[in-house]
Coordinates of C-alpha atoms in Angstrom, one line a residue:
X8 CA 18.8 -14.8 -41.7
X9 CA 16.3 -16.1 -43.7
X10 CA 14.4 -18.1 -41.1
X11 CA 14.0 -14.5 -38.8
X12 CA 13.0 -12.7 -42.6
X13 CA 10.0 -15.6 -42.9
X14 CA 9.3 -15.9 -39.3
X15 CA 8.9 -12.0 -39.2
X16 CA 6.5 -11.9 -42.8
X17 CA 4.5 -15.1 -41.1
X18 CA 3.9 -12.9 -37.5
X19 CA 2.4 -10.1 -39.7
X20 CA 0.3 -12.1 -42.1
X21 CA -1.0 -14.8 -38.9
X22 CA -1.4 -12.8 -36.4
X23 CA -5.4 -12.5 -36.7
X24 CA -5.6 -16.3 -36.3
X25 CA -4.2 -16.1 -32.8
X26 CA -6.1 -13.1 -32.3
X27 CA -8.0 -14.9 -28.5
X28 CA -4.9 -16.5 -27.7
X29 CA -3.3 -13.1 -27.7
X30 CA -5.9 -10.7 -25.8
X31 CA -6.4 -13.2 -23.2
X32 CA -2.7 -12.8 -22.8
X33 CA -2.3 -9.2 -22.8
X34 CA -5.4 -8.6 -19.9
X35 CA -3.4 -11.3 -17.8
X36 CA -0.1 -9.3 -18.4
X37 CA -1.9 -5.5 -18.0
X38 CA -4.0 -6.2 -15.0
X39 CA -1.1 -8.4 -13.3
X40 CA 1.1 -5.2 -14.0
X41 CA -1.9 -2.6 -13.0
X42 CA -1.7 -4.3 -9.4
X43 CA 1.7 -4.1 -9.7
X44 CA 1.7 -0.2 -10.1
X45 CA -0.5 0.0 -7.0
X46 CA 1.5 -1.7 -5.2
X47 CA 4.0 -0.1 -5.7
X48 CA 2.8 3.4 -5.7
X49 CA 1.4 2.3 -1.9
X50 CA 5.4 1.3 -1.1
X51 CA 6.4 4.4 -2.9
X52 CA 4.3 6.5 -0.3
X53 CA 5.6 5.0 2.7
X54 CA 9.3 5.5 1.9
X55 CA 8.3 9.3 1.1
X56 CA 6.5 9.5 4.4
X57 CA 9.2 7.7 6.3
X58 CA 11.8 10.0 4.9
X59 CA 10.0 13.1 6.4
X60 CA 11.6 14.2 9.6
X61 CA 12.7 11.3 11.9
X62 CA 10.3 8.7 10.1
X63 CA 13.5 6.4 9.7
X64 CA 14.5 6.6 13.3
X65 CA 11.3 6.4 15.0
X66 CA 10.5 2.9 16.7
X67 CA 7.2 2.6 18.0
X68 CA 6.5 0.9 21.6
X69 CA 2.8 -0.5 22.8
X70 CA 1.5 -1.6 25.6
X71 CA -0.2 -4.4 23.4
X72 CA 1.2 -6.7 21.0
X73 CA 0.0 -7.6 17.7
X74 CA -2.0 -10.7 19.3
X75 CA -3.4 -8.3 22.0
X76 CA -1.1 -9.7 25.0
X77 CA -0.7 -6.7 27.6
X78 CA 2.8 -5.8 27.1
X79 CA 4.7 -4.2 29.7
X80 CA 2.6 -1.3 31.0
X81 CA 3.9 2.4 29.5
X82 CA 4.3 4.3 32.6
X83 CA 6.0 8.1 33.4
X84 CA 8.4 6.5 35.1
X85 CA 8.9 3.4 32.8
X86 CA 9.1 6.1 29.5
X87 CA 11.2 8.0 31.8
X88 CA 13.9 5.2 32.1
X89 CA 13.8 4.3 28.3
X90 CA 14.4 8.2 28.0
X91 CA 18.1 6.9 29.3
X92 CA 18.8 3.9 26.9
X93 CA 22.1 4.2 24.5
X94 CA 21.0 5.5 21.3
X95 CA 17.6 6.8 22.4
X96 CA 17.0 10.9 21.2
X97 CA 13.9 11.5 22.7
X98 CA 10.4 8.8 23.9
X99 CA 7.1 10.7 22.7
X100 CA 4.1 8.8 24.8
X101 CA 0.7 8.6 23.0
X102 CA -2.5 8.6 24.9
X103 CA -6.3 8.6 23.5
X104 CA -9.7 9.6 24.6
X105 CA -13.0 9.6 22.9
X106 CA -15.4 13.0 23.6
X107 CA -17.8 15.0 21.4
X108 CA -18.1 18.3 20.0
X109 CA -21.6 19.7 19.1
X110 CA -21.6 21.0 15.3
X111 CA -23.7 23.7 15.2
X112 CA -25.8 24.3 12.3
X113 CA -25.4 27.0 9.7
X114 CA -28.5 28.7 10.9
X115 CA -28.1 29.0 14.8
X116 CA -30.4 26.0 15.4
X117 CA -29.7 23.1 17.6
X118 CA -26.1 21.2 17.1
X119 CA -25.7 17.6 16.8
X120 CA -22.7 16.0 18.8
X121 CA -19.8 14.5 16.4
X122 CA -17.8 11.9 17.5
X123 CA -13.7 12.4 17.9
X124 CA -10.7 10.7 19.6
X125 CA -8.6 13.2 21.7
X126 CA -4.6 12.5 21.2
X127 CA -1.5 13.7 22.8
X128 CA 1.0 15.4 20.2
X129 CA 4.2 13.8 19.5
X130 CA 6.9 16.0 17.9
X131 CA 7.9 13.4 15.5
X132 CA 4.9 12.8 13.9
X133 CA 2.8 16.2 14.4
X134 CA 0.0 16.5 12.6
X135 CA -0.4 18.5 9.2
X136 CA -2.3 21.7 9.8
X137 CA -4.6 23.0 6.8
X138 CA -5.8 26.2 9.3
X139 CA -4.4 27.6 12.6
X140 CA -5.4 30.8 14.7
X141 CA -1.6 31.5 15.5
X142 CA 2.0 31.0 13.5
X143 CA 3.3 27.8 15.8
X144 CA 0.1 26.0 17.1
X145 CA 2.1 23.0 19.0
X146 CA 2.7 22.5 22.0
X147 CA -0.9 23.3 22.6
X148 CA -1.3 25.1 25.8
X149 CA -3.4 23.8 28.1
X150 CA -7.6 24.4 27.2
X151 CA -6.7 24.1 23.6
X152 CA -7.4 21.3 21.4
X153 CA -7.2 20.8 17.0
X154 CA -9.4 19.4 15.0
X155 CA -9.6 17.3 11.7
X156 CA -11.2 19.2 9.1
X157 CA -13.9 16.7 8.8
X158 CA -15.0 13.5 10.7
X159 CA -18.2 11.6 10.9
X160 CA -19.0 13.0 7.1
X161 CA -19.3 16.8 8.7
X162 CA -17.4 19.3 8.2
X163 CA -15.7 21.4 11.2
X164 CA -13.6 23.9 10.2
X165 CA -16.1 26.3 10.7
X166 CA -15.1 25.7 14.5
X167 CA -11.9 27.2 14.7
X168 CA -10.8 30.2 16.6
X169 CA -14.3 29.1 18.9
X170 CA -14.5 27.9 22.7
X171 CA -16.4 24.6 22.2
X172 CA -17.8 22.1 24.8
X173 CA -16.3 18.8 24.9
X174 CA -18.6 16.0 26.1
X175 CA -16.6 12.1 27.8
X176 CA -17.6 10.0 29.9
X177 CA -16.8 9.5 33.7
X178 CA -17.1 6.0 35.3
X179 CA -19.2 6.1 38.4
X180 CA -19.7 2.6 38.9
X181 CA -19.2 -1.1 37.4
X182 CA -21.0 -0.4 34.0
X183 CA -22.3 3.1 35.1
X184 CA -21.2 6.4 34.2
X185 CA -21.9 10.4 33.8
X186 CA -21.2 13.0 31.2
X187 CA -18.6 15.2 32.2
X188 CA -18.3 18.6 29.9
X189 CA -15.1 20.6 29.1
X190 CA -14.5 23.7 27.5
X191 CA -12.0 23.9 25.1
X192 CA -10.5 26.6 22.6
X193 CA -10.2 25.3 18.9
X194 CA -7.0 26.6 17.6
X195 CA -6.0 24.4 15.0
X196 CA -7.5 22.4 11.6
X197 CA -5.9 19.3 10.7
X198 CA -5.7 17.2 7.6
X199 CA -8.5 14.3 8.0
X200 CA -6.1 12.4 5.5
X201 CA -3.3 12.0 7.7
X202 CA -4.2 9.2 10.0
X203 CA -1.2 8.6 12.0
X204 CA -3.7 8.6 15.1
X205 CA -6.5 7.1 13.0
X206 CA -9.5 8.4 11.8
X207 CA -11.5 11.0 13.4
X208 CA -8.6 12.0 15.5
X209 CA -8.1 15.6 17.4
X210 CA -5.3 16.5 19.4
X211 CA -5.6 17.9 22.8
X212 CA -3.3 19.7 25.4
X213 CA -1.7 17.1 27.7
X214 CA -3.8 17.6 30.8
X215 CA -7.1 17.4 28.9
X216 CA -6.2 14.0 27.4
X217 CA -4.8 12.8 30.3
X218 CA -7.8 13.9 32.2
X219 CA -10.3 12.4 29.8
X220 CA -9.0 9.2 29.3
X221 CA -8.6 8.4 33.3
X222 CA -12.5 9.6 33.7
X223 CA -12.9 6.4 31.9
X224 CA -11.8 4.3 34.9
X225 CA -12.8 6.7 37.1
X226 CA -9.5 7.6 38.5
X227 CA -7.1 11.1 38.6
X228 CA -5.0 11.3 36.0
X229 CA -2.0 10.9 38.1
X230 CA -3.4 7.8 39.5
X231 CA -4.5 6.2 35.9
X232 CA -1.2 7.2 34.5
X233 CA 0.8 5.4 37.1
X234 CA -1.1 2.7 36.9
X235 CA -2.4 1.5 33.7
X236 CA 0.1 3.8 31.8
X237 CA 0.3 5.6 28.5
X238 CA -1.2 2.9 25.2
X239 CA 2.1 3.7 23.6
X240 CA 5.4 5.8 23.1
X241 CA 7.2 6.9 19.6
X242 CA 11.0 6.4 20.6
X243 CA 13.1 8.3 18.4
X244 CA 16.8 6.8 17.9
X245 CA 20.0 8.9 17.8
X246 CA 20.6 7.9 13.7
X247 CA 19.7 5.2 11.5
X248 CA 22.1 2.4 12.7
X249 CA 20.6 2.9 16.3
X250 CA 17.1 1.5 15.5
X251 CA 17.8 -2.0 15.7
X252 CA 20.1 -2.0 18.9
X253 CA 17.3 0.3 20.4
X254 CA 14.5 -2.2 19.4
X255 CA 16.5 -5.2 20.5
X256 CA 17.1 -3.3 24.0
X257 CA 13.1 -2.5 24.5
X258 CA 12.3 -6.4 23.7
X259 CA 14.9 -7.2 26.2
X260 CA 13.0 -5.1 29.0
X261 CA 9.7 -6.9 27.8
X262 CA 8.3 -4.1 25.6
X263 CA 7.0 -4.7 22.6
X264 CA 8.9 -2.6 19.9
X265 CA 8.7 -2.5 16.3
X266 CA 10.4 0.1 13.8
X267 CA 8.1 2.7 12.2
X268 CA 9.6 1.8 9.0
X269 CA 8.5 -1.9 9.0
X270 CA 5.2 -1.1 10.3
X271 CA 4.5 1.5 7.6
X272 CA 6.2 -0.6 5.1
X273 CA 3.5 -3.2 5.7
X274 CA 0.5 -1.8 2.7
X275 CA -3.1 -1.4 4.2
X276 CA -5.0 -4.2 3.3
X277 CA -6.8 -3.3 -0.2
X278 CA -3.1 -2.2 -1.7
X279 CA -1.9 -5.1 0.4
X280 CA -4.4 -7.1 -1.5
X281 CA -3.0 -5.7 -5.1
X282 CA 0.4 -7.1 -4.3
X283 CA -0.7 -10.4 -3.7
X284 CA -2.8 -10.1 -6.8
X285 CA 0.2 -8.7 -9.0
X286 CA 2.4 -12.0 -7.9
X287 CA -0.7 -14.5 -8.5
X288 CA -1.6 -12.8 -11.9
X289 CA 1.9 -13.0 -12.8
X290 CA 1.7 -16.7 -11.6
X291 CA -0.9 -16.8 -14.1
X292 CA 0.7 -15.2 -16.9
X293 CA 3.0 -17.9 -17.0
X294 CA 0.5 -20.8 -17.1
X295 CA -1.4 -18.8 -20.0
X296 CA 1.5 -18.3 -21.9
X297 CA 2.3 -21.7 -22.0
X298 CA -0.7 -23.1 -22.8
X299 CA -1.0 -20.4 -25.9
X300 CA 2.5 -21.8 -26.9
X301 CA 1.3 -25.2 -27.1
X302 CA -1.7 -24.0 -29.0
X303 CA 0.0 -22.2 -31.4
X304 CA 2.7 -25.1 -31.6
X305 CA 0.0 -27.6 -32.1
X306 CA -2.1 -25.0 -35.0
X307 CA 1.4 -25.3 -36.9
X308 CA 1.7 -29.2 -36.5
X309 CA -2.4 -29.5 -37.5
X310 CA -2.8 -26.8 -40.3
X311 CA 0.8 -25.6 -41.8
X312 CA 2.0 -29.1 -42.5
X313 CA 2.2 -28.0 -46.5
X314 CA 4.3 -25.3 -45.9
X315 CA 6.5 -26.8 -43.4
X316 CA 7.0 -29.7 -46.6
X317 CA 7.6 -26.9 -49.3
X318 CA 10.4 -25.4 -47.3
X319 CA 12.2 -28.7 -46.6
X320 CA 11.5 -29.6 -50.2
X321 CA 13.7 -26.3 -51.2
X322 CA 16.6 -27.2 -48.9
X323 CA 15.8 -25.1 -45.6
X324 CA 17.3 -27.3 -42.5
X325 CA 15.1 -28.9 -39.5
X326 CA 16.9 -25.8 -37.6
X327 CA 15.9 -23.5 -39.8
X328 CA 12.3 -24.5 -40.1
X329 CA 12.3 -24.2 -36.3
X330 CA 13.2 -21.1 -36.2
X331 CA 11.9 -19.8 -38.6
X332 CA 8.6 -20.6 -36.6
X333 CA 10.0 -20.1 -32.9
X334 CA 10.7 -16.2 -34.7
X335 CA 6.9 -16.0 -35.4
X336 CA 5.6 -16.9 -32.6
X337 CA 8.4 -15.3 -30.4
X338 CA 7.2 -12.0 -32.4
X339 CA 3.8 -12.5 -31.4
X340 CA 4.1 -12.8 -27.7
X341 CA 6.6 -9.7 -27.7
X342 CA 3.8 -7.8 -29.4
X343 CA 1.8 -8.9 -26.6
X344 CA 4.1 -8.2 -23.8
X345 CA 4.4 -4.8 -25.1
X346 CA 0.4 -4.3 -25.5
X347 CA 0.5 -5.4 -22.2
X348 CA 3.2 -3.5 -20.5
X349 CA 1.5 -0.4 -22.4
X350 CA -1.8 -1.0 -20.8
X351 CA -0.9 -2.5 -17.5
X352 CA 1.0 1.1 -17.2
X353 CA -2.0 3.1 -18.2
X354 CA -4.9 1.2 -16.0
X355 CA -2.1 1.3 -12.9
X356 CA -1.3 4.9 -13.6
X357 CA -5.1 5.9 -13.8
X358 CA -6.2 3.8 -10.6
X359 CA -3.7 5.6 -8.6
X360 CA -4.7 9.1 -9.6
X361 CA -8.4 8.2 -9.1
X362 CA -7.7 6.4 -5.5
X363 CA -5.5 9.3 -4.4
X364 CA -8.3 11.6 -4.4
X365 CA -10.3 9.2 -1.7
X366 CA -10.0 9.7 1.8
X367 CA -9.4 6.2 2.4
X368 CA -6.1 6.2 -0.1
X369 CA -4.8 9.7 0.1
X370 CA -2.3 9.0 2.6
X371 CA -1.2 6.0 1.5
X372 CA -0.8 7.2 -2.2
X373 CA 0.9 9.7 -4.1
X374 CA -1.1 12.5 -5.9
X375 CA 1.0 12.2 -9.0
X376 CA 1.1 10.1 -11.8
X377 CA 2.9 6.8 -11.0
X378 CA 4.6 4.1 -13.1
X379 CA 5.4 0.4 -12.4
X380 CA 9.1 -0.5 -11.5
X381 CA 11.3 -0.6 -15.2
X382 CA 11.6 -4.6 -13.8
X383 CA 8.1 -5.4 -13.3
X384 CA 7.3 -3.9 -17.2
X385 CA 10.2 -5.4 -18.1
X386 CA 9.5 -8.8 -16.4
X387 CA 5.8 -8.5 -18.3
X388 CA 7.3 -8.8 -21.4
X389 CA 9.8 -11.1 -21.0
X390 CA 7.7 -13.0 -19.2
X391 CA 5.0 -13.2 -22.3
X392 CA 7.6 -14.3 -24.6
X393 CA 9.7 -16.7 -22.4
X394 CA 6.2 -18.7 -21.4
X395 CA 4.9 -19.0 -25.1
X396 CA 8.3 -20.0 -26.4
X397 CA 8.3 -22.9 -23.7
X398 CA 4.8 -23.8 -24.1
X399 CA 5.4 -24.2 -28.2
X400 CA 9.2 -26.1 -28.3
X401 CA 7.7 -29.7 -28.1
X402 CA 4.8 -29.3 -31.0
X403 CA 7.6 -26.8 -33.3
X404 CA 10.1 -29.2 -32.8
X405 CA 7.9 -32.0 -34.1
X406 CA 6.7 -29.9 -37.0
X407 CA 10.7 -28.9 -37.6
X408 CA 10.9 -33.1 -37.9
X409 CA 8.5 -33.7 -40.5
X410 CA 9.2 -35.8 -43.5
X411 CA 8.5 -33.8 -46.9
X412 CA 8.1 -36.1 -48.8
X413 CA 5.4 -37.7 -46.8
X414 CA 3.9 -34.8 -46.5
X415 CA 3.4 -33.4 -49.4
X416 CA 2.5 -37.1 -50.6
X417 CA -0.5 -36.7 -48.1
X418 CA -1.5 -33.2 -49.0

């Protein structure tokens, strides 16, 4: 007991002599934990947005791989037959189509075209609606389109309820082409944040999509569909359990299938970026806390000699001088595992209410105040003492094995 009574007196009355050792590792611990928080708030999003509607059963089928290999081509007929797989609920193809809208100004003036990618609607994963001209906007009838409440920096909800021109592209020739117009009614305002479809994304009726993104090759939309095919499908499973037998039956038909879950799972790049950085800085923790142990271990060998003599003089035990100085030090780091825990939680916390209000991280982070995982704060801490206490055993235990006598002799 005595040995954890001096250790504890020696933490209080030393702890300004360690003072760099310390705040270098506390900013290790609190940033490694900050990216941590981010991290986990980006994972935290996903799971909420998966477990909205039938996020968890959705698999999603392209006509392109991830190395950009044509898959098998998505055609009616093709969708059609998946439509009949065991365990399949319902296949949702997804079409795009770039066009323009002209965004008037305030003042009746001359507009100024804004660019916007037309999309089909998929039940599953319809689009958040911030203003509509009608109760139940989807299925949109045909003429009728919605769009994102901003894109290209302008803002269009001052568009809605109005009959707009849509301007695309027809291919006329190898490299040649015309501008085709369309009129459409805007019923709908979406949320630019959700970005399911990507950015700048409207949604169109079936036929106008259809039609615009076959004027691209030139072709009817019958003959574009049949033959180059939707650029994907959201297949919807029965329950749960039926996602991996349905994914393993698309592959085995040569489609390329992955579930929604794993794809979201996977964090954009920057928050993708703050996982990797948690786990290296963590990495780092370790190293620094082990080289502060051997400091400290060596500043006891160097400059406490004296007092480690006086106590062995008095009676105290090699065992108990080491302890007595593994409690100091042990105190110290948990002092700085805490500091750090405290503020890793406070920079993460902060970071993801500031980077929630951006447009770039509102969907992939919650609006709320988020904390790191109890085991990463706890690991933090832990982590602190544990590396210290490993860096400082070799130079305490030669300090515990001092002779007295010649010590004191030599002081």
């Amino acid at each position: 007991m005595r040995s954890l009574t001096l250790g504890a007196v020696n933490a209080a009355r030393f702890a300004r002599r360690l003072t760099a050792s310390l705040i270098t590792l506390v900013l290790c611990g609190a940033v490694a934990l900050a990216a941590g928080t981010l991290s986990a708030a980006g994972t935290q999003q996903a799971d909420a947005t998966l477990r909205t509607g039938s996020g968890l059963r959705q698999i999603d089928v392209r006509n392109l791989d991830d190395s950009g290999e044509t898959a098998k081509r998505l055609t009616p007929a093709a969708l059609a037959s998946l439509r009949g797989l065991p365990g399949v609920e319902s296949v949702e193809p997804s079409l795009n189509a770039s066009f323009t809208v002209e965004k008037t100004t305030g003042d009746g003036g001359e507009g100024f075209p804004v660019l916007l990618y037309a999309n089909l609607v998929r039940p599953s994963v319809s689009p958040p609606l911030q203003a509509s001209v009608r109760e139940r906007v989807f299925p949109l009838r045909p003429g009728e389109i919605v769009l994102p409440a901003r894109a290209d920096g302008e803002d269009l909800t001052g568009l809605l309820g109005r009959t707009v021109t849509a301007e695309y592209t027809r291919r006329t020739a190898e490299g040649q082409g015309t501008g085709v117009s369309a009129r459409v009614r805007v019923v709908g305002i979406s949320d630019p944040a959700w970005q399911w479809d990507g950015p700048s994304a409207a949604h169109a009726a079936p036929g106008e999509v259809a039609a615009w993104a076959a004027a691209r090759s030139g072709e009817s939309p019958e003959r574009f569909l049949a033959g180059e095919g939707y650029s994907g499908a959201t297949v919807v499973a029965t329950s749960e359990s039926q996602v991996g037998p349905v994914v393993a039956a698309l592959t085995e038909r040569h489609y390329f299938a992955v579930g929604v879950r794993d794809r979201v799972a996977e964090l954009p790049g920057v928050l993708g970026l703050f996982q990797w950085l948690s786990q290296g800085l963590l990495v780092l923790v370790t190293a620094v806390g082990v080289l502060a142990g051997l400091g400290i271990g060596g500043a006891v060998v160097r400059t406490r000699t004296r007092e480690v003599g006086v106590l062995r003089a008095v009676g105290w035990t090699r065992s108990e001088v080491f302890r007595a100085f593994s409690t100091e030090i042990g105190l110290l780091a948990l002092a700085a595992g805490v500091l750090a825990s405290v503020l890793g939680t406070l920079i993460g916390g902060g970071s993801v209410l500031g980077l929630s209000t951006l447009e770039e991280f509102r969907q992939h982070l919650p609006g709320g105040w988020v904390s790191p995982p109890l085991w990463q704060s706890a690991a933090t801490v832990l982590l602190s003492v544990a590396a210290v206490l490993v860096g400082a055993m070799r130079p305490l235990r030669k300090a515990a094995s001092l002779d007295p006598v010649a010590v004191l002799r030599d002081w």
